[in-house]
Coordinates of C-alpha atoms (C1' of nucleotides) in Angstrom, one line a residue:
Chain R
M5 CA 140.6 107.3 95.3
D6 CA 143.6 108.7 96.5
S7 CA 144.6 111.2 92.6
A8 CA 148.3 112.5 93.5
G9 CA 148.9 114.0 90.8
G10 CA 150.3 112.6 87.2
Q11 CA 148.4 109.9 86.6
T12 CA 148.2 108.6 82.6
L13 CA 144.5 109.7 80.8
E14 CA 144.6 105.6 80.9
N15 CA 145.2 105.7 84.3
L16 CA 141.8 107.4 85.2
V17 CA 139.7 105.7 82.8
D18 CA 140.4 102.9 84.3
E19 CA 139.7 104.4 88.0
Q20 CA 136.6 105.4 86.2
T21 CA 135.7 101.9 84.9
S22 CA 136.6 100.3 88.2
R23 CA 134.8 102.6 90.2
V24 CA 131.6 101.8 88.2
I25 CA 132.1 98.0 87.6
D26 CA 132.4 98.2 91.6
I27 CA 128.3 100.0 91.6
Y28 CA 127.6 97.4 88.8
T29 CA 128.5 94.1 91.3
R30 CA 126.1 96.1 94.1
S31 CA 123.2 96.6 91.6
P32 CA 119.9 95.0 91.7
V33 CA 120.1 95.3 87.6
F34 CA 123.9 93.4 87.0
K35 CA 123.4 91.3 90.5
G36 CA 124.9 87.8 89.1
L37 CA 126.3 88.3 86.3
P38 CA 130.0 86.7 86.2
E39 CA 132.9 89.9 86.3
S40 CA 133.7 89.5 83.1
E41 CA 131.1 90.3 81.4
L42 CA 130.4 94.0 84.4
Q43 CA 133.7 94.8 83.2
R44 CA 132.7 94.6 79.3
I45 CA 129.4 96.6 80.2
A46 CA 130.9 98.8 82.8
S47 CA 133.1 99.8 79.4
K48 CA 130.8 101.1 77.5
T49 CA 129.3 103.1 80.2
Q50 CA 129.1 106.6 79.3
W51 CA 129.2 109.4 82.6
N52 CA 127.1 112.4 82.5
E53 CA 127.0 114.6 85.8
Y54 CA 123.6 116.3 86.5
A55 CA 123.5 119.5 88.4
K56 CA 120.5 119.4 91.3
G57 CA 117.1 120.0 90.1
R58 CA 117.5 119.7 86.7
D59 CA 115.9 116.5 83.8
I60 CA 117.4 113.8 83.6
F61 CA 114.6 113.5 80.7
Q62 CA 110.8 114.1 80.1
A63 CA 108.3 111.8 79.6
G64 CA 106.7 111.9 75.8
S65 CA 110.8 111.6 75.2
P66 CA 112.0 108.3 72.8
C67 CA 114.2 105.7 74.9
T68 CA 118.3 106.2 73.7
S69 CA 120.0 104.4 76.3
F70 CA 120.3 102.9 79.0
L71 CA 120.7 104.6 82.5
V72 CA 121.9 104.0 85.9
V73 CA 122.7 105.8 89.2
L74 CA 126.4 106.6 89.8
E75 CA 126.4 109.2 92.2
G76 CA 123.5 111.3 94.3
L77 CA 119.5 110.9 94.2
V78 CA 117.4 111.0 91.3
K79 CA 113.8 111.0 91.8
T80 CA 111.2 109.1 89.3
S81 CA 108.1 110.5 88.3
V82 CA 104.4 110.5 86.5
S83 CA 102.4 113.5 86.3
S84 CA 99.0 114.1 85.5
I85 CA 98.0 117.4 82.4
Y86 CA 97.1 119.3 85.6
G87 CA 100.0 119.4 88.0
T88 CA 99.3 116.3 90.1
K89 CA 102.8 114.4 90.4
I90 CA 103.1 111.1 92.0
T91 CA 107.0 110.4 92.4
Y92 CA 107.3 106.8 92.5
L93 CA 111.1 106.4 92.9
L94 CA 114.4 108.3 94.9
A95 CA 116.8 105.7 92.1
R96 CA 119.9 105.9 94.3
Q97 CA 123.1 104.2 93.3
G98 CA 123.3 100.9 91.1
E99 CA 119.2 102.0 90.8
P100 CA 118.3 101.6 86.6
L101 CA 116.1 105.1 85.7
N102 CA 114.3 102.8 82.5
L103 CA 114.0 99.3 82.4
I104 CA 111.3 99.2 79.9
G105 CA 113.4 101.6 77.3
P106 CA 115.6 100.3 75.8
F107 CA 113.7 97.3 75.1
T108 CA 110.7 99.0 72.6
G109 CA 112.5 102.3 72.9
K110 CA 109.1 104.6 72.8
P111 CA 108.5 106.8 75.2
R112 CA 106.8 106.9 77.9
L113 CA 105.1 108.3 81.3
L114 CA 107.6 109.0 83.4
E115 CA 110.2 112.0 83.9
A116 CA 113.5 112.0 86.2
V117 CA 114.9 114.5 88.1
A118 CA 117.7 114.5 89.8
I119 CA 117.4 116.4 93.2
K120 CA 120.9 115.9 94.2
T121 CA 124.1 116.5 91.7
S122 CA 123.9 113.3 90.5
C123 CA 126.5 111.3 88.0
I124 CA 124.4 109.7 85.6
G125 CA 126.0 106.6 83.8
S126 CA 124.6 105.8 80.5
I127 CA 124.8 103.0 77.6
P128 CA 123.5 102.9 74.2
R129 CA 120.6 101.1 73.7
E130 CA 122.3 98.5 70.7
E131 CA 124.5 97.3 73.6
F132 CA 122.4 97.2 76.2
L133 CA 120.1 95.4 74.6
S134 CA 122.9 92.7 72.7
F135 CA 124.9 92.7 76.1
A136 CA 121.2 91.8 77.4
W137 CA 120.4 88.7 74.5
E138 CA 123.5 87.3 75.6
N139 CA 123.4 87.4 79.3
P140 CA 119.9 85.7 80.9
E141 CA 120.5 86.9 83.8
L142 CA 120.5 89.9 82.9
I143 CA 117.0 89.6 81.6
T144 CA 115.7 87.1 84.9
N145 CA 116.3 91.3 86.9
I146 CA 115.2 93.1 85.2
I147 CA 111.7 91.2 84.8
S148 CA 112.3 90.5 88.5
I149 CA 112.5 94.3 88.9
L150 CA 109.8 94.8 86.9
G151 CA 107.8 92.8 88.5
F152 CA 108.0 94.8 92.1
A153 CA 107.6 97.7 91.0
I154 CA 104.1 96.5 89.1
D155 CA 103.8 95.1 93.2
S156 CA 103.9 98.0 94.6
A157 CA 102.6 100.5 92.2
N158 CA 99.3 97.5 92.8
N159 CA 99.6 98.3 97.1
R160 CA 99.5 102.1 95.9
I161 CA 96.3 102.2 94.5
I162 CA 94.9 100.1 97.1
D163 CA 96.5 102.2 99.9
L164 CA 94.6 105.0 98.0
V165 CA 91.5 103.4 98.3
E166 CA 91.7 102.4 101.8
K167 CA 93.6 104.2 103.8
K168 CA 94.1 107.0 105.2
V169 CA 96.8 110.0 104.5
D170 CA 97.8 109.6 107.9
Q171 CA 98.6 105.6 107.2
R172 CA 100.0 106.5 104.2
L173 CA 102.7 108.6 105.0
Y174 CA 103.3 106.2 108.4
K175 CA 104.3 103.8 104.5
V176 CA 105.8 106.3 103.4
L177 CA 108.1 107.0 105.2
Y178 CA 108.8 103.4 106.8
T179 CA 110.1 102.6 103.4
L180 CA 112.6 105.6 103.4
Y181 CA 113.3 104.8 106.3
S182 CA 114.6 101.3 105.2
K183 CA 116.4 102.7 102.1
F184 CA 117.9 105.6 103.9
G185 CA 118.1 105.2 107.4
P186 CA 116.6 107.7 110.3
R187 CA 117.9 111.1 107.8
L188 CA 115.9 111.8 105.8
Y189 CA 116.9 115.2 103.9
L190 CA 112.9 115.7 102.0
T191 CA 110.8 118.6 102.2
S192 CA 106.9 118.1 103.3
Q193 CA 106.4 118.4 99.4
E194 CA 108.3 115.8 97.9
L195 CA 106.7 113.4 100.9
A196 CA 103.1 114.7 100.0
D197 CA 104.0 113.7 96.2
L198 CA 105.3 110.4 97.5
G199 CA 102.5 109.6 99.7
G200 CA 99.6 110.9 96.7
T201 CA 98.3 114.0 99.1
T202 CA 98.7 117.4 99.5
V203 CA 101.3 119.7 101.2
E204 CA 98.8 120.5 103.5
S205 CA 98.0 117.1 104.9
T206 CA 100.8 116.0 105.0
L207 CA 102.6 119.2 107.3
R208 CA 99.8 117.8 109.4
S209 CA 100.8 115.0 109.5
M210 CA 103.8 115.5 109.9
K211 CA 103.3 117.8 113.1
K212 CA 101.3 114.6 115.6
F213 CA 103.4 112.2 114.1
R214 CA 106.5 115.3 115.4
M215 CA 103.6 114.6 118.8
L216 CA 103.5 111.6 119.4
G217 CA 107.4 111.5 120.0
L218 CA 107.6 108.7 116.3
I219 CA 109.4 111.7 114.4
K220 CA 111.8 115.6 114.4
T221 CA 111.4 117.1 112.0
R222 CA 114.1 120.3 110.7
R223 CA 113.8 122.6 107.2
G224 CA 114.5 119.7 104.6
E225 CA 114.8 116.9 107.3
I226 CA 113.2 114.1 108.7
E227 CA 114.5 112.1 111.5
I228 CA 112.6 109.1 112.5
L229 CA 112.9 108.3 116.4
K230 CA 110.6 105.5 115.8
P231 CA 110.8 102.7 112.5
E232 CA 108.5 100.2 115.4
E233 CA 105.6 102.8 115.0
L234 CA 105.7 103.3 111.9
K235 CA 106.2 100.0 111.0
K236 CA 103.7 99.0 112.8
S237 CA 100.6 100.3 109.7
G238 CA 101.7 97.8 107.8
R239 CA 103.3 94.8 106.2
D240 CA 104.2 95.3 103.2
V241 CA 106.3 98.0 101.8
L242 CA 106.8 99.7 99.1
W243 CA 109.1 100.1 96.4
V244 CA 110.7 103.7 97.3
Chain P
M25 CA 85.9 72.2 63.6
D26 CA 83.8 70.0 62.4
S27 CA 83.6 66.7 64.9
A28 CA 82.4 64.2 62.5
G29 CA 82.5 60.6 64.7
G30 CA 85.4 58.0 63.8
Q31 CA 88.5 60.6 65.1
T32 CA 91.3 58.8 66.0
L33 CA 93.2 60.5 69.4
E34 CA 95.6 62.4 66.6
N35 CA 93.5 64.2 65.0
L36 CA 91.3 65.5 68.0
V37 CA 95.4 66.4 69.3
D38 CA 96.4 68.0 66.5
E39 CA 93.1 70.2 66.5
Q40 CA 93.5 71.3 69.8
T41 CA 97.0 72.9 69.1
S42 CA 95.7 73.9 65.5
R43 CA 93.7 75.6 68.1
V44 CA 96.0 76.8 70.3
I45 CA 98.6 77.8 67.7
D46 CA 96.1 80.8 66.5
I47 CA 95.0 81.9 69.4
Y48 CA 98.9 82.1 70.0
T49 CA 99.0 83.6 67.4
R50 CA 97.4 86.6 68.2
S51 CA 98.8 87.1 71.6
P52 CA 100.9 90.0 72.6
V53 CA 102.9 87.4 74.1
F54 CA 103.9 85.5 71.0
K55 CA 103.0 87.9 68.2
G56 CA 106.0 88.4 65.8
L57 CA 107.2 84.4 66.2
P58 CA 107.3 82.1 63.4
E59 CA 105.2 79.8 63.6
S60 CA 107.4 76.8 63.8
E61 CA 108.4 78.7 66.6
L62 CA 104.1 78.9 67.9
Q63 CA 103.0 75.1 66.8
R64 CA 106.4 74.5 69.2
I65 CA 105.1 76.6 72.4
A66 CA 101.6 75.0 71.8
S67 CA 102.2 71.2 71.8
K68 CA 103.8 72.0 75.6
T69 CA 100.5 73.9 76.1
Q70 CA 98.2 72.3 78.6
W71 CA 93.4 72.7 78.6
N72 CA 92.5 73.1 81.8
E73 CA 89.0 74.6 81.9
Y74 CA 87.8 76.5 85.2
A75 CA 84.6 76.7 86.2
K76 CA 82.3 80.8 86.2
G77 CA 83.8 81.8 89.8
R78 CA 86.1 79.6 90.6
D79 CA 90.0 80.7 91.7
I80 CA 92.9 79.8 89.0
F81 CA 95.2 80.9 91.6
Q82 CA 95.1 82.6 95.0
A83 CA 97.5 85.6 96.1
G84 CA 101.2 84.0 97.1
S85 CA 100.8 80.7 96.0
P86 CA 104.2 79.8 94.0
C87 CA 104.7 79.8 89.8
T88 CA 105.4 76.9 88.8
S89 CA 103.9 77.1 84.8
F90 CA 103.3 80.1 82.4
L91 CA 98.9 80.5 82.2
V92 CA 97.0 81.7 79.2
V93 CA 93.5 82.5 78.2
L94 CA 92.6 80.3 75.9
E95 CA 88.6 80.6 76.0
G96 CA 86.7 82.6 78.2
L97 CA 87.2 85.8 80.5
V98 CA 88.9 85.8 83.5
K99 CA 90.0 89.3 86.4
T100 CA 92.9 89.2 87.7
S101 CA 92.5 91.5 91.1
V102 CA 94.6 92.2 94.8
S103 CA 93.3 92.4 97.8
S104 CA 94.4 93.9 101.3
I105 CA 93.4 92.3 103.9
Y106 CA 90.6 94.9 104.4
G107 CA 88.5 93.1 101.6
T108 CA 89.4 96.0 99.0
K109 CA 89.7 94.5 95.7
I110 CA 91.1 95.8 92.9
T111 CA 90.5 94.3 89.8
Y112 CA 93.1 94.6 87.4
L113 CA 92.6 92.9 84.5
L114 CA 90.2 91.3 82.7
A115 CA 91.9 89.1 80.7
R116 CA 90.7 87.3 77.6
Q117 CA 91.6 85.4 75.3
G118 CA 95.3 85.0 74.0
E119 CA 96.3 87.6 77.5
P120 CA 98.8 86.1 80.2
L121 CA 97.9 85.8 83.6
N122 CA 101.8 85.9 85.1
L123 CA 104.5 87.5 83.0
I124 CA 106.8 87.9 86.1
G125 CA 106.0 84.4 87.9
P126 CA 107.8 81.9 85.2
F127 CA 110.9 83.6 86.2
T128 CA 111.2 84.1 89.1
G129 CA 108.7 81.7 90.9
K130 CA 108.8 83.9 93.0
P131 CA 104.4 84.7 94.6
R132 CA 103.1 87.7 93.7
L133 CA 100.5 90.0 95.1
L134 CA 98.2 88.6 92.2
E135 CA 94.8 86.6 92.2
A136 CA 93.1 85.7 89.3
V137 CA 89.6 84.5 89.1
A138 CA 87.0 82.8 86.6
I139 CA 83.9 85.1 85.6
K140 CA 83.2 83.1 82.9
T141 CA 83.5 79.2 81.9
S142 CA 87.2 79.6 81.2
C143 CA 90.0 77.2 79.5
I144 CA 94.0 78.5 80.7
G145 CA 96.5 77.4 78.7
S146 CA 99.6 75.8 80.7
I147 CA 103.1 75.9 79.5
P148 CA 105.7 73.9 82.6
R149 CA 107.7 76.9 83.5
E150 CA 111.0 74.9 82.8
E151 CA 109.5 74.8 79.6
F152 CA 108.4 77.9 79.6
L153 CA 111.8 79.7 80.3
S154 CA 113.7 77.6 77.8
F155 CA 111.7 78.1 75.5
A156 CA 112.1 81.6 76.1
W157 CA 115.9 82.1 76.2
E158 CA 115.3 81.0 72.7
N159 CA 113.4 83.5 71.2
P160 CA 114.1 87.7 72.2
E161 CA 111.3 89.2 70.5
L162 CA 108.9 86.9 73.7
I163 CA 111.0 88.8 75.7
T164 CA 111.0 92.1 74.4
N165 CA 107.4 90.8 74.0
I166 CA 107.0 90.2 77.7
I167 CA 108.6 93.2 78.8
S168 CA 106.5 96.3 76.3
I169 CA 103.0 93.9 78.3
L170 CA 105.5 95.2 81.8
G171 CA 105.6 98.1 81.2
F172 CA 101.9 99.2 79.1
A173 CA 101.0 97.2 82.8
I174 CA 103.1 99.8 85.0
D175 CA 102.4 102.7 83.4
S176 CA 98.6 101.7 83.6
A177 CA 98.9 101.3 87.7
N178 CA 100.3 105.1 87.6
N179 CA 97.4 106.5 85.1
R180 CA 95.7 104.1 87.8
I181 CA 96.9 106.7 90.8
I182 CA 96.9 109.6 89.2
D183 CA 93.5 109.2 88.7
L184 CA 93.3 107.7 92.4
V185 CA 94.7 111.7 93.6
E186 CA 93.5 114.1 91.1
K187 CA 89.8 113.0 89.8
K188 CA 86.2 112.4 90.7
V189 CA 84.5 109.2 91.1
D190 CA 82.2 109.9 87.9
Q191 CA 85.4 110.2 86.5
R192 CA 86.8 107.2 87.3
L193 CA 84.1 105.2 86.0
Y194 CA 84.0 107.1 82.9
K195 CA 87.6 106.1 81.7
V196 CA 87.0 102.3 83.1
L197 CA 83.8 101.9 80.8
Y198 CA 85.5 104.0 77.7
T199 CA 88.5 101.7 78.0
L200 CA 86.2 98.4 79.0
Y201 CA 84.0 99.5 75.1
S202 CA 87.6 99.9 73.8
K203 CA 88.4 96.2 74.1
F204 CA 85.2 94.4 74.8
G205 CA 83.3 96.9 72.4
P206 CA 79.2 98.3 73.4
R207 CA 78.2 95.3 75.8
L208 CA 79.4 95.1 79.5
Y209 CA 78.4 92.1 81.4
L210 CA 79.5 93.8 84.6
T211 CA 78.0 93.9 87.7
S212 CA 78.4 97.3 90.1
Q213 CA 80.5 95.6 92.4
E214 CA 82.8 94.7 89.2
L215 CA 82.7 98.1 88.1
A216 CA 83.3 99.6 91.5
D217 CA 86.5 97.3 91.5
L218 CA 88.1 98.6 88.9
G219 CA 87.3 102.0 89.2
G220 CA 88.8 101.8 92.8
T221 CA 85.2 103.1 94.5
T222 CA 82.4 101.3 96.2
V223 CA 79.2 99.9 94.9
E224 CA 76.7 102.3 96.4
S225 CA 79.1 105.0 94.3
T226 CA 78.5 103.3 91.6
L227 CA 75.2 102.8 91.4
R228 CA 75.0 106.7 91.6
S229 CA 77.1 107.2 89.2
M230 CA 75.5 106.0 87.0
K231 CA 71.8 107.1 87.1
K232 CA 73.5 109.8 86.2
F233 CA 75.5 108.7 83.4
R234 CA 72.3 106.8 82.3
M235 CA 70.3 110.2 82.5
L236 CA 72.6 111.8 80.6
G237 CA 71.8 108.8 77.7
L238 CA 75.4 107.7 78.1
I239 CA 74.3 104.4 78.4
K240 CA 71.8 101.8 79.1
T241 CA 71.7 99.7 81.5
R242 CA 69.8 95.9 82.9
R243 CA 70.6 93.5 85.5
G244 CA 74.4 92.7 84.8
E245 CA 74.7 93.9 81.5
I246 CA 76.0 98.1 80.6
E247 CA 75.2 99.2 76.8
I248 CA 77.2 102.6 76.2
L249 CA 75.6 104.4 73.5
K250 CA 77.6 107.5 73.2
P251 CA 81.1 107.2 74.1
E252 CA 82.5 109.6 72.5
E253 CA 81.4 111.6 75.4
L254 CA 82.6 109.0 77.4
K255 CA 86.1 109.9 76.2
K256 CA 86.1 112.7 76.8
S257 CA 87.1 112.4 80.8
G258 CA 91.3 111.0 79.7
R259 CA 93.1 110.2 76.6
D260 CA 95.1 107.2 78.3
V261 CA 93.7 104.6 79.2
L262 CA 93.6 102.1 81.2
W263 CA 95.0 98.5 80.9
V264 CA 91.6 96.2 81.7
Chain Q
dT1 C1' 54.3 79.4 92.1
dG2 C1' 56.8 80.3 95.5
dG3 C1' 61.3 82.0 98.1
dC4 C1' 66.2 82.4 97.6
dT5 C1' 69.8 85.4 96.1
dT6 C1' 72.0 88.8 94.1
dT7 C1' 71.5 92.8 91.6
dT8 C1' 70.3 97.6 91.7
dA9 C1' 68.7 101.2 94.3
dT10 C1' 68.0 105.8 97.0
dG11 C1' 68.2 108.7 101.9
dA12 C1' 70.0 110.4 105.9
dT13 C1' 74.9 111.1 108.3
dC14 C1' 79.6 112.1 109.1
dA15 C1' 84.7 111.8 108.8
dT16 C1' 88.0 112.8 106.1
dG17 C1' 91.0 115.5 103.5
dA18 C1' 91.2 119.7 99.3
dT19 C1' 90.8 124.1 99.0
dC20 C1' 91.8 129.1 99.6
dA21 C1' 94.0 132.5 102.1
dT22 C1' 97.7 133.5 105.5
dA23 C1' 101.5 134.8 107.6
dG24 C1' 106.0 133.2 109.7
dA25 C1' 110.5 131.0 109.6
dA26 C1' 114.8 129.6 107.6
dG27 C1' 117.5 129.9 103.8
dA28 C1' 120.1 131.4 99.4
dG29 C1' 122.0 135.3 97.3
dA30 C1' 123.5 139.9 96.6
Chain Z
dT26 C1' 123.1 143.0 105.6
dC27 C1' 119.2 143.0 103.3
dT28 C1' 115.3 140.9 100.7
dC29 C1' 114.1 137.0 98.1
dT30 C1' 112.1 133.1 97.7
dT31 C1' 111.4 129.1 99.9
dC32 C1' 109.3 125.6 102.9
dT33 C1' 106.8 125.3 107.6
dA34 C1' 101.9 126.2 109.3
dT35 C1' 97.8 126.3 110.8
dG36 C1' 92.9 128.5 109.9
dA37 C1' 88.3 128.4 108.5
dT38 C1' 85.5 125.8 104.9
dC39 C1' 83.3 123.0 102.0
dA40 C1' 82.4 119.2 98.4
dT41 C1' 83.2 114.8 97.7
dG42 C1' 82.3 109.7 99.1
dA43 C1' 82.3 106.4 102.4
dT44 C1' 79.2 103.8 105.4
dC45 C1' 75.0 102.8 107.2
dA46 C1' 70.4 101.1 106.7
dT47 C1' 66.1 99.6 104.3
dA48 C1' 64.0 98.3 100.4
dA49 C1' 62.3 97.1 96.0
dA50 C1' 63.8 94.9 91.8
dA51 C1' 65.4 90.5 89.5
dG52 C1' 67.2 86.1 88.3
dC53 C1' 67.3 81.2 89.7
dC54 C1' 65.7 76.6 91.9
dA55 C1' 63.3 73.3 93.8

DNA sequence: TGGCTTTTATGATCATGATCATAGAAGAGA
DNA sequence: TCTCTTCTATGATCATGATCATAAAAGCCA
C-alpha cells in the first residue's frame, strides 16, 4: 500500500495481484476457494478503469469475459425500448456483473454503467470456464447467487403488483441501508429506477418520509435516520 | 408400450426407465448428454404421481431432491403473505421444478402445484449433484436456464412498470400459444396470476379481445384465433 | 333433477400514481 | 462571477385498474 518510489514492475504486479486476491477472498463468487486457487485466478485478472458514467457493457453485446467489480460502484439495469429503466443491482467490490454470460457466451438484457469511477476485473471467458470446472465450489456459489437474483426479481414482481410506491421505496431504502449504510449517494431518479416508479412520485414519497423524520435529504444524498421504521414494511429484502 | 400380460418386474422397470430416458433426451436440463449418462441418471429417477390440485412442494421447504415433470402440467408460483400469487412457470414434460435447490439445499420462495394429474421424477439431491459434477454440459444447461428465468423475470418487471393490463395479457397469451398451441385450458384466474392482475380486469380484457376476434372463450378454455395480432405487442417472450 | 360450486360477467366507485407543466435551488464549468 | 445543466419541488389533471357488489351461466355430484 505504501507506494514509496523505486519499485520494480514485478513488485507492482505482485501488489496488484495480492489486492485482487484480497477482494476475491471476500467476494460471494469466489468465497470458500483455497488460497492457491484464488491466486491462480487473480493472476489472470486484468484491471480496467471506467470513468463515472461510462458504459461497461451494453444490452445485447456478446460475452467474452467474466467481469467483477474491483473498485467503485456499478449499476446493472434493464431498459425497455420505451426508455423505462429498472436498476436491479448496485454492484460494489467483489460483486460479479455477468454470471451467465461466461457459460453461454450469449448476449443478455442487462447493461452495466459505472456510477462512480470504477475498476473492473476481467477474466477471459475460456480461462474463467476452465477454472470453474476445476472448482465445483465456485459453481455452487454461482448457482446460489443466481437463485438469489431470481428470488429477488420475484419479490420485486410481487411488490409491483401488490404494494404501493411508498412501500416499495421503504424496501429499497432499507435494502440499500443494509448494504451501504446510512448515507446513500443517489439521486431521486436513481432511486425511482430501483423502485420501479417515476422521479416525481419518488420525490413526493421522500417528502413524506422526511416529514416523518425517517430520512434527511440533500442534493444527491439520502441519510437514513430510522432504519427500524423502514424495516417494518416487509421482511424479505431485495438484492441490490 | 403394449402391456400385454405376463411381464416380469424387470421388464416393467426397463420400460419405465426407457420412457424416462426418452423424456430426458428432450429435456432442456439434460439436453446434449450422451445416451449412456442419460441411462445412468434415468435409472436413479423415482416416479411419483400427484393428483390434480395437489402440492408438490411448498414455499420454504428445504430441498432434498431434484424434481422434473415426467407427465402432466405443474404450476410454479410465488405468493405473498397477502395472498397475491404470481405464476411464473407452467412446467410440462421434461421441465425442472427446482434448479437451485439441489445445489444449495436451502428453501426458496417457490411453490409448485399440479394443475393436471402429473407424474414427477425425483432424483435424490446427492445423486443428482455427483452426476452434475461429472457432466459439465448439465451445469451449463442449468446456468443457461437460470439466465433465461432471470431475463424473463426482468421482462415481467419492465412490463409491470410500463405496460397496461391489456398488453401484459397479450404477451402472456402469445407466450402460452407458442408453448402450448392455440387451445389453452386455463381459467381467467390462472391467466390473471400469469399477467399480474385481477380476475375482473382479465375478464374485461378478454371481452375486448373477443370482440376484436383475437380469441374465442369457453369455460376454462381459450382458443387463440389470431396469434400474429397478439405477437405485435412485444418481441420478447416470457418464460412460462 | 335439483342443489352446490366454480367460473364468467358487468356495473359503480374510488384511490393511486403517471403525466404534464413550471420553477427554483444547487452544482459544474468557463 | 455568470451561465448552463442537473436535481429537487410541487401543483393540476386524468386514466387506469383495483375493489366491492351482484348475478347469471356452466359444470359437478348426489
